[in-house]
CSV table of N, CA and C in Angstrom, one decimal:
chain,number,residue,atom,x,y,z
A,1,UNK,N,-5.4,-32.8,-78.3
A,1,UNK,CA,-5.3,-33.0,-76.8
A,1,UNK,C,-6.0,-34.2,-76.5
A,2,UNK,N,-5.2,-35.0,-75.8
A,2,UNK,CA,-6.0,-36.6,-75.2
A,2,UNK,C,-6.4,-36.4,-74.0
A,3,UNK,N,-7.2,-37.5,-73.8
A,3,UNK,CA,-7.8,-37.3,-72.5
A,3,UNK,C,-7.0,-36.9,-71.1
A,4,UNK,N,-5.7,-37.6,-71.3
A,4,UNK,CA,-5.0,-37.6,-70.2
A,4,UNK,C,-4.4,-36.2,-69.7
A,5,UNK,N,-4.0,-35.2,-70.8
A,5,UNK,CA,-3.7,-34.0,-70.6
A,5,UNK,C,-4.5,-33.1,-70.5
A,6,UNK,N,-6.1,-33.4,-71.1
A,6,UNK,CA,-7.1,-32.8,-70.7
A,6,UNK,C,-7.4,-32.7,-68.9
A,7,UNK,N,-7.0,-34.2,-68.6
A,7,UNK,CA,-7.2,-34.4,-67.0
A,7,UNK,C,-6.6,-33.3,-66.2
A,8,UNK,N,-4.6,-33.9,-66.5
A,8,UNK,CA,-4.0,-33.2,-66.3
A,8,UNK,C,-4.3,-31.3,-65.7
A,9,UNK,N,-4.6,-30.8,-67.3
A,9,UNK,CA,-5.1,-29.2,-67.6
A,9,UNK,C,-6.1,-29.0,-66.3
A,10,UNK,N,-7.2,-30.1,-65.8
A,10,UNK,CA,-8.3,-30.0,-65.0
A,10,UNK,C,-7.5,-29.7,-64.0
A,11,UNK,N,-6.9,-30.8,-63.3
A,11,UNK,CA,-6.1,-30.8,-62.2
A,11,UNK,C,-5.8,-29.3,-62.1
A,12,UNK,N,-4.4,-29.2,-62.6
A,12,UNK,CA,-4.1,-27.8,-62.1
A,12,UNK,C,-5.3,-26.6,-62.5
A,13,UNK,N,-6.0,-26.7,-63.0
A,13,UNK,CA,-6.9,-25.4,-63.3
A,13,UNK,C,-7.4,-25.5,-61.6
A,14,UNK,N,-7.9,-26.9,-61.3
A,14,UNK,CA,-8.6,-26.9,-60.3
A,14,UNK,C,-7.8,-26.3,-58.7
A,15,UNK,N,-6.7,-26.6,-58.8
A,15,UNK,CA,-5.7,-26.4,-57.6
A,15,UNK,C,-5.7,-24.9,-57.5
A,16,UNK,N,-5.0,-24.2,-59.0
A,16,UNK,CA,-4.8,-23.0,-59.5
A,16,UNK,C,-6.5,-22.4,-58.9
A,17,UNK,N,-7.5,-22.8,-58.9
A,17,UNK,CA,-8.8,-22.3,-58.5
A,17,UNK,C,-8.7,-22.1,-56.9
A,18,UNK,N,-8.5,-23.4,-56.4
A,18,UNK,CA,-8.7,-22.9,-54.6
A,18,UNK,C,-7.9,-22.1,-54.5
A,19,UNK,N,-6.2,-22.0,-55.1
A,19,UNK,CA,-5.4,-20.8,-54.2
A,19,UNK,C,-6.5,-19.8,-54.8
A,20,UNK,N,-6.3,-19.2,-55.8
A,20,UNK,CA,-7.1,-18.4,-56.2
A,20,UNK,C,-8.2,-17.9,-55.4
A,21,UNK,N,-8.9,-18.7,-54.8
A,21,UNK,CA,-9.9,-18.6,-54.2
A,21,UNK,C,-9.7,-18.2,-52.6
A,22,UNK,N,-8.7,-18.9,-52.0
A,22,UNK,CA,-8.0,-18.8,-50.9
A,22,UNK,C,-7.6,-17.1,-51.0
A,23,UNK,N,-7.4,-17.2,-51.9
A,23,UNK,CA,-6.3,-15.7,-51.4
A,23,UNK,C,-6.8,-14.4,-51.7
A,24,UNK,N,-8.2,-14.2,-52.7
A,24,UNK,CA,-8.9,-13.5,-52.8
A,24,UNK,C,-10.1,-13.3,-52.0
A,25,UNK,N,-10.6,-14.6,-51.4
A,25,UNK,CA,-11.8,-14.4,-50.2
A,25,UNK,C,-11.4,-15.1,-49.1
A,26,UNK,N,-10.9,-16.4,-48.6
A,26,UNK,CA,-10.3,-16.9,-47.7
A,26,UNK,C,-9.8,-16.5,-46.8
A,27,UNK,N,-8.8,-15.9,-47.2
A,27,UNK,CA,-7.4,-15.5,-46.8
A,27,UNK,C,-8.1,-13.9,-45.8
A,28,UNK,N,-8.8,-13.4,-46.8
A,28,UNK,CA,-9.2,-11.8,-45.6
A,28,UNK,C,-10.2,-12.3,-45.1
A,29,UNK,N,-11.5,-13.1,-44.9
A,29,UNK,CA,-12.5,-13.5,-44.1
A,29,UNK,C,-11.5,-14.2,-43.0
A,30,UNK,N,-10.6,-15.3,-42.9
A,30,UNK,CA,-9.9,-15.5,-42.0
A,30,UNK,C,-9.3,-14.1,-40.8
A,31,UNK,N,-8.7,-13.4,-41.5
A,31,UNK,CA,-8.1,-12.1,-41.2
A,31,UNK,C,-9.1,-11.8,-40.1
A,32,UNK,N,-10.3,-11.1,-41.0
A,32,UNK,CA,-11.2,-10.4,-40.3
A,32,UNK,C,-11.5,-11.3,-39.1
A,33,UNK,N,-11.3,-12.8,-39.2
A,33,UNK,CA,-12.6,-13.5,-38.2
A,33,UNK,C,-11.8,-13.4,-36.8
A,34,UNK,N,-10.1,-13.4,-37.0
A,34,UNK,CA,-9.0,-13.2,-36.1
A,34,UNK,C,-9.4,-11.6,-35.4
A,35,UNK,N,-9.7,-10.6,-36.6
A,35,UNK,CA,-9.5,-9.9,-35.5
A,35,UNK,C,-11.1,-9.3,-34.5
A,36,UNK,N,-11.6,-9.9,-35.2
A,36,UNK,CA,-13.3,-9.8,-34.6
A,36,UNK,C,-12.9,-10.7,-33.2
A,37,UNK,N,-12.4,-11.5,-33.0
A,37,UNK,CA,-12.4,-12.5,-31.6
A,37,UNK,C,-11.4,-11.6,-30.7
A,38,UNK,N,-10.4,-10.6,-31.3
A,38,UNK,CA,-9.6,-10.0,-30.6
A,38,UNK,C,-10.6,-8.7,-30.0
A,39,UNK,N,-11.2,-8.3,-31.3
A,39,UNK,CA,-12.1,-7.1,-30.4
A,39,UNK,C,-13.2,-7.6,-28.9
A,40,UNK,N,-13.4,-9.2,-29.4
A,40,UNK,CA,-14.6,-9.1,-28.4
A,40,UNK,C,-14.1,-9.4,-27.2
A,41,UNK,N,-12.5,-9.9,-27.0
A,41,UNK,CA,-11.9,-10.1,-25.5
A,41,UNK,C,-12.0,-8.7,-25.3
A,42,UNK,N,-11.3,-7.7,-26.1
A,42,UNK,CA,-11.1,-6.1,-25.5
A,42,UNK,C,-12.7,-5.7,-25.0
A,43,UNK,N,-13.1,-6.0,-25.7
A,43,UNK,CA,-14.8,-5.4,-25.3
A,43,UNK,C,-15.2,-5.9,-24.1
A,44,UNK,N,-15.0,-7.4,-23.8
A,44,UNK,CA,-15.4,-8.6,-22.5
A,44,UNK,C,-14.4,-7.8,-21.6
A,45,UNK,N,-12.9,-7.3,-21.7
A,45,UNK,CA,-12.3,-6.4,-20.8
A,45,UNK,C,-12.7,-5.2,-20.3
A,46,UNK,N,-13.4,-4.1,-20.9
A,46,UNK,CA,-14.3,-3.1,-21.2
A,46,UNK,C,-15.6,-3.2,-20.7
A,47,UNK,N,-15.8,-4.4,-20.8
A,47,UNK,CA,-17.6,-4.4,-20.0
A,47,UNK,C,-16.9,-5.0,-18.2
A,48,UNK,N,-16.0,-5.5,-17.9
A,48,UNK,CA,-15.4,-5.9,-16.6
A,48,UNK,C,-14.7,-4.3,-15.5
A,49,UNK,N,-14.3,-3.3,-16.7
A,49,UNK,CA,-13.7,-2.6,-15.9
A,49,UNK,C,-14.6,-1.8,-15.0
A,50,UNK,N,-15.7,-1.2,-15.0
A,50,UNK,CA,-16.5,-0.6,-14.4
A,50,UNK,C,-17.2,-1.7,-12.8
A,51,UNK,N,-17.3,-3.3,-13.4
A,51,UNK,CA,-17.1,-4.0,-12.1
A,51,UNK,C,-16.0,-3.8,-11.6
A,52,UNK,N,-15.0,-3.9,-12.0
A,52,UNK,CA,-13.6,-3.6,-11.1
A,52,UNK,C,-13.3,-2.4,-10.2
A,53,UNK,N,-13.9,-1.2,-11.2
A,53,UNK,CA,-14.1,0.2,-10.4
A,53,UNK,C,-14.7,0.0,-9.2
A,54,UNK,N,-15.6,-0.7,-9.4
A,54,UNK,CA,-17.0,-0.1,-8.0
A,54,UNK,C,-16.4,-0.9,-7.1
A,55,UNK,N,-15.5,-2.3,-7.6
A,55,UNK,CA,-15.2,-3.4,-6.3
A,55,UNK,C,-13.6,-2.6,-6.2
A,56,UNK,N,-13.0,-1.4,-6.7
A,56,UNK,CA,-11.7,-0.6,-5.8
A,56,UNK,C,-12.4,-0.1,-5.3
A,57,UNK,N,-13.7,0.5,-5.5
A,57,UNK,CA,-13.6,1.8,-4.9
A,57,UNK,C,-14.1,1.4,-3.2
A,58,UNK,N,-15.2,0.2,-3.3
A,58,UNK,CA,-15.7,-0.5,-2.2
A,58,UNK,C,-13.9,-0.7,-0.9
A,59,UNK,N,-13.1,-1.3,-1.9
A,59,UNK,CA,-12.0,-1.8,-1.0
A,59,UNK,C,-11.2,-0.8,-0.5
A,60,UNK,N,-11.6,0.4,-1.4
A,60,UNK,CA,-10.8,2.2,-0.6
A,60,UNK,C,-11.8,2.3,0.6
A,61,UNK,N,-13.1,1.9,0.4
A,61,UNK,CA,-13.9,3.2,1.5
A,61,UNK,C,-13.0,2.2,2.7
A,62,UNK,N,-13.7,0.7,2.3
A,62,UNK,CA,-13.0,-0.1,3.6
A,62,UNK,C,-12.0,0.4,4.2
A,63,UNK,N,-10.7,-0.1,3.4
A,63,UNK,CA,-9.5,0.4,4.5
A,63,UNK,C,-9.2,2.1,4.7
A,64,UNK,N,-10.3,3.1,4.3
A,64,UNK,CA,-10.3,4.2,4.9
A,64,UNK,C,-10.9,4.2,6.1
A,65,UNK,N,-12.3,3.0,6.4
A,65,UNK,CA,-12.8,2.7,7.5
A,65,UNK,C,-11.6,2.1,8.4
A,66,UNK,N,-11.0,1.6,7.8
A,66,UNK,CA,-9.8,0.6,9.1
A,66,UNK,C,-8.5,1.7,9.6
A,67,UNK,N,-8.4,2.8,8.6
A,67,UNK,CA,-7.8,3.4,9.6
A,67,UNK,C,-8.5,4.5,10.1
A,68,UNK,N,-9.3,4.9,10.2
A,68,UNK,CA,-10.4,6.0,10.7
A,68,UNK,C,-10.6,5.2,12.1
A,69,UNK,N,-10.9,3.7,12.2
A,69,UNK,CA,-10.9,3.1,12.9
A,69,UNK,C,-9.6,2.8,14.1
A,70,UNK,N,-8.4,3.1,13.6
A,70,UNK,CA,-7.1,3.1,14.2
A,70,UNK,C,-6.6,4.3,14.9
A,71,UNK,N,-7.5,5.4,14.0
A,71,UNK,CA,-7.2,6.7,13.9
A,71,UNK,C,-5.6,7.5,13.6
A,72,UNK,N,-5.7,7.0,12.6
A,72,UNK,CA,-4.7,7.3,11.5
A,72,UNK,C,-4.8,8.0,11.0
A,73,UNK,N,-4.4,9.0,10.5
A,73,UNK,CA,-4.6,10.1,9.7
A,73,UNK,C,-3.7,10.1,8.3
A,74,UNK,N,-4.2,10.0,7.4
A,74,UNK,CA,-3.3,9.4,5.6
A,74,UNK,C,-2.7,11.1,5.2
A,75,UNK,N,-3.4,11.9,5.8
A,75,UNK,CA,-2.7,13.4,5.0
A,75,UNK,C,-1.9,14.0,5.4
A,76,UNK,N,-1.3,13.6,6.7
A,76,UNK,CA,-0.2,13.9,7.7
A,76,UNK,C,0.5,13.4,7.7
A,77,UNK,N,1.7,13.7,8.3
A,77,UNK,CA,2.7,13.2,8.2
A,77,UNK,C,3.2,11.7,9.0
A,78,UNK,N,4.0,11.2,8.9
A,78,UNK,CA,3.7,10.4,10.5
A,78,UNK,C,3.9,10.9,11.8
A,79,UNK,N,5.0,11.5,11.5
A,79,UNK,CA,6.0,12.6,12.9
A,79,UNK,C,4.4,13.0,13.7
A,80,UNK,N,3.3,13.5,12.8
A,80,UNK,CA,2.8,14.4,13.2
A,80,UNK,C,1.4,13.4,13.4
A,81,UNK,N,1.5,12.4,13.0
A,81,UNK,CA,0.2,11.8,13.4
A,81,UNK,C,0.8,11.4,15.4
A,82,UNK,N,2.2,10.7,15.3
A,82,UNK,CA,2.4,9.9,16.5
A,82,UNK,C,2.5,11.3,17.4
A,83,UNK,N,2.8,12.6,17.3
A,83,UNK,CA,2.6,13.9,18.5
A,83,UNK,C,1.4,14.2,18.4
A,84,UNK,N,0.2,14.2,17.7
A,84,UNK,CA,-1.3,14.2,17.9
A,84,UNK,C,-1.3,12.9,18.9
A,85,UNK,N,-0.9,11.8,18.8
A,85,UNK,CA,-1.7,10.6,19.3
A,85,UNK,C,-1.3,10.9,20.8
A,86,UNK,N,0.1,11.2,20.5
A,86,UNK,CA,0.7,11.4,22.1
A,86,UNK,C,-0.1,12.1,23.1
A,87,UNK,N,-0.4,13.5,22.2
A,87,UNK,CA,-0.6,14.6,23.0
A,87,UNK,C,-2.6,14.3,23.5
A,88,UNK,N,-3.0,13.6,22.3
A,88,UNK,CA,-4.4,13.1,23.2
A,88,UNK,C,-4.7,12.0,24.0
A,89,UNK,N,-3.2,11.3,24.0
A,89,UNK,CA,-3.6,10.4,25.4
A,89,UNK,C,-2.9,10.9,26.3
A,90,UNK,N,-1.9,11.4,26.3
A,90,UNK,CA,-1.6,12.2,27.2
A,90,UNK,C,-2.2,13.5,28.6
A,91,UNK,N,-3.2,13.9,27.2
A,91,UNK,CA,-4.3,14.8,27.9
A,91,UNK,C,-5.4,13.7,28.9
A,92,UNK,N,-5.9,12.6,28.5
A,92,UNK,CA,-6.2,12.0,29.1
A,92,UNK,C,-6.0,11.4,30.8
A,93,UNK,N,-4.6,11.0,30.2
A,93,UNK,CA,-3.6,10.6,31.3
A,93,UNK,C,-2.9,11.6,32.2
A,94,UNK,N,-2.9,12.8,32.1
A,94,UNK,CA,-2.4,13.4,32.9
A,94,UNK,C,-0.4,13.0,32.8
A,95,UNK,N,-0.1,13.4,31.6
A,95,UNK,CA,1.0,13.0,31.3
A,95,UNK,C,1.2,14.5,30.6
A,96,UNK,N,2.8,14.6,31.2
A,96,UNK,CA,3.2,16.0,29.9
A,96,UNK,C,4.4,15.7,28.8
A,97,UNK,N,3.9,16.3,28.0
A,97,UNK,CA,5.1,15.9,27.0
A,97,UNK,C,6.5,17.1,27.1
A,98,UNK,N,7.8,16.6,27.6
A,98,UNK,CA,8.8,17.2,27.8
A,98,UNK,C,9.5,17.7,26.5
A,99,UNK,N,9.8,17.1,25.9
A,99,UNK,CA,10.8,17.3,24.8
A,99,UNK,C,10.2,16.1,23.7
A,100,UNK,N,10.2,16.6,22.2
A,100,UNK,CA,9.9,15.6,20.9
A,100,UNK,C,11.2,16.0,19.9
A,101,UNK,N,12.0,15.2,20.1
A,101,UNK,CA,13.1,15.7,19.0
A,101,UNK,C,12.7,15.0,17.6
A,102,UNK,N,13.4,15.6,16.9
A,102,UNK,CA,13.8,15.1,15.3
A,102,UNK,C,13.9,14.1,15.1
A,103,UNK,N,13.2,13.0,14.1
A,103,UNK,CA,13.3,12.0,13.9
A,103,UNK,C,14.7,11.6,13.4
A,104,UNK,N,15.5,10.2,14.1
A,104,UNK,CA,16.5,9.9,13.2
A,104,UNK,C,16.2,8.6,12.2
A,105,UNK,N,17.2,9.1,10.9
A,105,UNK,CA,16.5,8.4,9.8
A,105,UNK,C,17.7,7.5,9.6
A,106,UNK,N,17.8,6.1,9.3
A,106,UNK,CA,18.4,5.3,9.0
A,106,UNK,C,17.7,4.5,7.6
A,107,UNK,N,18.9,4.8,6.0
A,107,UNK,CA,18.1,4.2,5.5
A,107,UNK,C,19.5,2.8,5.1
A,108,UNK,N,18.8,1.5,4.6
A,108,UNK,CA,19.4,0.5,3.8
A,108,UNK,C,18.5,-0.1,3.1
A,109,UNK,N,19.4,-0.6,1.5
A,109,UNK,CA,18.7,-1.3,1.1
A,109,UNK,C,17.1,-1.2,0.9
A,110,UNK,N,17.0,0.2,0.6
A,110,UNK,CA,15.1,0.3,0.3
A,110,UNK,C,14.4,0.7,1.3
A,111,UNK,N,15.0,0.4,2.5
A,111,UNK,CA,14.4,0.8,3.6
A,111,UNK,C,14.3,1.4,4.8
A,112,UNK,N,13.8,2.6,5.0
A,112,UNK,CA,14.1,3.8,5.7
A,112,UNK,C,13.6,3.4,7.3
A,113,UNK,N,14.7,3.6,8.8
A,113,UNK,CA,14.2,3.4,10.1
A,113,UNK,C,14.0,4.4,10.5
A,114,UNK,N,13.5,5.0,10.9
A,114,UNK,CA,12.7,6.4,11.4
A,114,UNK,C,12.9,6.4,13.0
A,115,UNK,N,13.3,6.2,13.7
A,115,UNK,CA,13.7,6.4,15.4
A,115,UNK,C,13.2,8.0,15.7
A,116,UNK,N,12.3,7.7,16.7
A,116,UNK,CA,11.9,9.0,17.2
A,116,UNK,C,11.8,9.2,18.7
A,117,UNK,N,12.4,10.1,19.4
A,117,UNK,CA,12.6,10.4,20.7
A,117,UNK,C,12.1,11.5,21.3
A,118,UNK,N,11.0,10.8,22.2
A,118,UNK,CA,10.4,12.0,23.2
A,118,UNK,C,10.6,11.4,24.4
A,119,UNK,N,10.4,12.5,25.2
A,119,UNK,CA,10.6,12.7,26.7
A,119,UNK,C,9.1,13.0,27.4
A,120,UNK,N,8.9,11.8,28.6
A,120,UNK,CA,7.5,12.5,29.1
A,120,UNK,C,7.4,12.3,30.5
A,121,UNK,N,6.8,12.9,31.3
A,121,UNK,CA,6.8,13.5,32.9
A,121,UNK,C,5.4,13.3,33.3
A,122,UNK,N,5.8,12.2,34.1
A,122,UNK,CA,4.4,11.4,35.0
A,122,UNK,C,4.5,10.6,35.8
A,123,UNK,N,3.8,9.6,36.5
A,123,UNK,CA,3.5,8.6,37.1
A,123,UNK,C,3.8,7.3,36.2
A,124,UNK,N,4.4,6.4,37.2
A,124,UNK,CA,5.4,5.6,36.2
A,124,UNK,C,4.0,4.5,35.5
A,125,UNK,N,2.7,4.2,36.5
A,125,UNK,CA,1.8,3.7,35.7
A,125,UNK,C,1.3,4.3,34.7
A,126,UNK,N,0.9,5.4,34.7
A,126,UNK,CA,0.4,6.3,33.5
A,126,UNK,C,1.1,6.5,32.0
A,127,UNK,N,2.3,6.6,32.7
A,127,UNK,CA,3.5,6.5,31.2
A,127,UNK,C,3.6,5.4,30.9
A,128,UNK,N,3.7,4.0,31.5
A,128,UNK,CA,3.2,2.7,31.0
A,128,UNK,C,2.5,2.1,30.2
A,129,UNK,N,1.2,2.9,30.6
A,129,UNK,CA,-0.3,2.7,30.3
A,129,UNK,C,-0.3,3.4,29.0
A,130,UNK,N,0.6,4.8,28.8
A,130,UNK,CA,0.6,5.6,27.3
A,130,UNK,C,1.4,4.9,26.2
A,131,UNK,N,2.6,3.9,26.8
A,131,UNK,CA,3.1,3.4,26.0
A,131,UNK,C,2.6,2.4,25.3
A,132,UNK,N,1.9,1.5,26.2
A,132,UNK,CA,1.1,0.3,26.3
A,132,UNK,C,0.0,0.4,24.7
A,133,UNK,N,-0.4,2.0,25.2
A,133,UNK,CA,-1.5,2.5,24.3
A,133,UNK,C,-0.7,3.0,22.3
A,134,UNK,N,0.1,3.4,23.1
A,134,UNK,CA,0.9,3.7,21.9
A,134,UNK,C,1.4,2.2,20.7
A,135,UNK,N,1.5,1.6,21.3
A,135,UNK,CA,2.4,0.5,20.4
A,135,UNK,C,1.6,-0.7,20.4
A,136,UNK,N,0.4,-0.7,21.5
A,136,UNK,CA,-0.7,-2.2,20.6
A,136,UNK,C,-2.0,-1.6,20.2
A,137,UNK,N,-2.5,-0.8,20.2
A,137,UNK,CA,-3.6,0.0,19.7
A,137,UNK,C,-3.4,0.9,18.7
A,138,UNK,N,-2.5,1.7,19.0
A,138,UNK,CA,-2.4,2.3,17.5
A,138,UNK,C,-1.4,1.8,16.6
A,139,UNK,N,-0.6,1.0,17.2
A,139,UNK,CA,0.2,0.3,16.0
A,139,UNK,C,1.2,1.7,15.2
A,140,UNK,N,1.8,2.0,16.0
A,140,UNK,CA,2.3,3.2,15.6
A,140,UNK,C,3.6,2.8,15.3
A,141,UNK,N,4.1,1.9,15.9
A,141,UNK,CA,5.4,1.6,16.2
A,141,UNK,C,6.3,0.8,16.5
A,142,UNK,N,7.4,0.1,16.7
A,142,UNK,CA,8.0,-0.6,18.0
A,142,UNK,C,8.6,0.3,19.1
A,143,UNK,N,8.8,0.1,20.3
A,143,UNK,CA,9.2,1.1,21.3
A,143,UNK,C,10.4,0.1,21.5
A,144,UNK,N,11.4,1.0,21.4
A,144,UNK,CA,12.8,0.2,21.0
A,144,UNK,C,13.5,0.2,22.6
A,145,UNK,N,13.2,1.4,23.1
A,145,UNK,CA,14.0,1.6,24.4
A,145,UNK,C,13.1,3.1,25.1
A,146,UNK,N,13.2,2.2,26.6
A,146,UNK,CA,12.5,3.3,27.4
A,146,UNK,C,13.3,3.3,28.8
A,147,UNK,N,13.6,4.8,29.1
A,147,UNK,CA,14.9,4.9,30.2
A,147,UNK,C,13.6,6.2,31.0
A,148,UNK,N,13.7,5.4,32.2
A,148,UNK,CA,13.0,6.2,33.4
A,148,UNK,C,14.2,7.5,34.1
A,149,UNK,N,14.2,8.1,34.8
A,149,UNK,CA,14.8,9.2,35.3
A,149,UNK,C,14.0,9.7,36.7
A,150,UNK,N,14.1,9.5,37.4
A,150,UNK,CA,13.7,10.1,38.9
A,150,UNK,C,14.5,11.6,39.4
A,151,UNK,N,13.8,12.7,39.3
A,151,UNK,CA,14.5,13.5,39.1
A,151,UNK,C,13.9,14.6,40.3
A,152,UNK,N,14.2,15.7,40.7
A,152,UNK,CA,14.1,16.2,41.7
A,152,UNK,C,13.8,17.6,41.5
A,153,UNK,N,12.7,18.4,41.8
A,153,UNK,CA,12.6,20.0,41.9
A,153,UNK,C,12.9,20.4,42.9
A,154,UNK,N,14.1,21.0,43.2
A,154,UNK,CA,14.5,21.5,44.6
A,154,UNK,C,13.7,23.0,45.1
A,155,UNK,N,12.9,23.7,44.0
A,155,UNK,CA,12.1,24.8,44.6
A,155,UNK,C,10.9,24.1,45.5
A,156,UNK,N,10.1,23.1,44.7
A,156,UNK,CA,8.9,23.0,45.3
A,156,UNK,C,9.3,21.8,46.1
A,157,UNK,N,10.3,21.2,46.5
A,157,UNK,CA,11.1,20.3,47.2
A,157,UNK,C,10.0,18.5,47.2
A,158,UNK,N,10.2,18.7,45.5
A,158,UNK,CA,9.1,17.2,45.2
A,158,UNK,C,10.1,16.5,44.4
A,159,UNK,N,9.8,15.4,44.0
A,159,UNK,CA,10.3,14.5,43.3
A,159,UNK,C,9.3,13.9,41.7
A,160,UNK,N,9.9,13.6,40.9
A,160,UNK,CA,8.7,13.3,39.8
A,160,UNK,C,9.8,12.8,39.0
A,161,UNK,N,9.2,11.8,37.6
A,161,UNK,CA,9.6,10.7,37.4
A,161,UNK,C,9.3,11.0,35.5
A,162,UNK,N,10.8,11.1,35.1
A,162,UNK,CA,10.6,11.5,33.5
A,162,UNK,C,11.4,10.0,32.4
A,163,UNK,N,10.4,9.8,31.6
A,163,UNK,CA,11.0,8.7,30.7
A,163,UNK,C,11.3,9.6,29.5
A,164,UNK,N,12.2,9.0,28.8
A,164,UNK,CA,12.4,9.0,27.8
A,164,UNK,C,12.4,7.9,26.8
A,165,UNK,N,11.3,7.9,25.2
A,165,UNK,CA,11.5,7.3,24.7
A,165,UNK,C,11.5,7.4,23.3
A,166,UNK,N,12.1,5.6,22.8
A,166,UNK,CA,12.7,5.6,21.7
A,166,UNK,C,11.7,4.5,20.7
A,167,UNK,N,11.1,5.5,19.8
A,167,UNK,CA,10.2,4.6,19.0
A,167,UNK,C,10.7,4.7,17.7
A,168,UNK,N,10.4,3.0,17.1
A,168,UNK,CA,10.8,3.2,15.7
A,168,UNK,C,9.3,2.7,14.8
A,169,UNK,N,9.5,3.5,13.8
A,169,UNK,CA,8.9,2.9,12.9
A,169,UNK,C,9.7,2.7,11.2
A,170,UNK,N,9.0,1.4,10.6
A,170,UNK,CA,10.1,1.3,9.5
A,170,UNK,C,9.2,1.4,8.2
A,171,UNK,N,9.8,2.2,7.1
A,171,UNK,CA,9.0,2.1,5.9
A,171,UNK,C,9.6,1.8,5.0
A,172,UNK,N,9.1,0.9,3.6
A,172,UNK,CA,9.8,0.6,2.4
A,172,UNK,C,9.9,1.7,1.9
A,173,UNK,N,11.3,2.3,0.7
A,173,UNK,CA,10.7,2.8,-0.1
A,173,UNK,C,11.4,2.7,-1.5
């Protein structure tokens, strides 16, 4: 053997050595080092969720305060939140509630219109003043249509003044 094939022989022994080497230690320290940087994002995710917790739970009490504040009630229904609301401004106002029919439901495209119609017997400021209250304070609704009636008791020979109205409210669903 001459020198040159001796070289040769080096060469590849030497090349034949890094894969070698590559693929027996290399190759899985690489592996491992990949997945050690994967665990420590999951872990940096994991140390973040318990901040995340306390900053939902902060933004539930809130908007539990914003409607506590509106007085909204989340475990009722709506039907039954807007004849609560009625029937306590109502008591206030010296207004009676005549008739609350069945909601009518219109749905399209994802989205349900809810139209609800009551009847109420008062003073035409007072029923104003309820609607007034109903649709910019509590945000209950839009009041689509409101038909007055001047109507007449011929026993006690008086006169008194009944609206009827038509509120909608709309929800996705």
């Amino acid at each position: 053997m001459n020198l040159k094939q001796r070289n040769i022989l080096l060469g590849l022994g030497f090349i034949l050595m890094l894969w070698l080497s590559y693929q027996l230690s290399f190759a899985k320290t690489i592996q491992l080092k990949k997945e050690v940087n994967e665990l420590k994002k999951e872990s940096a995710i994991f140390d973040n969720i318990s901040q995340k917790l306390l900053k939902l739970k902060q933004q539930n009490t809130y908007f539990d305060s914003i409607l506590k504040s509106k007085k909204i009630i989340v475990t009722t229904s709506f039907q039954n939140n807007l004849l609560t609301t009625i029937n306590a401004v109502a008591d206030t106002t010296q207004i009676a509630i005549v008739s609350f029919q069945q909601p009518h439901l219109f749905k399209i495209d994802g989205t349900a219109t809810y139209t609800y119609s009551f009847t109420l017997k008062g003073s035409f400021h007072k029923i104003t003043q309820l609607l007034y209250t109903l649709e910019q304070e509590y945000k209950l609704g839009n009041i689509v249509s409101v038909h007055y009636t001047k109507k007449k008791n011929y026993r006690r020979n008086s006169e008194y003044l009944e609206c009827t109205v038509l509120l909608q409210h709309i929800t996705q669903e």
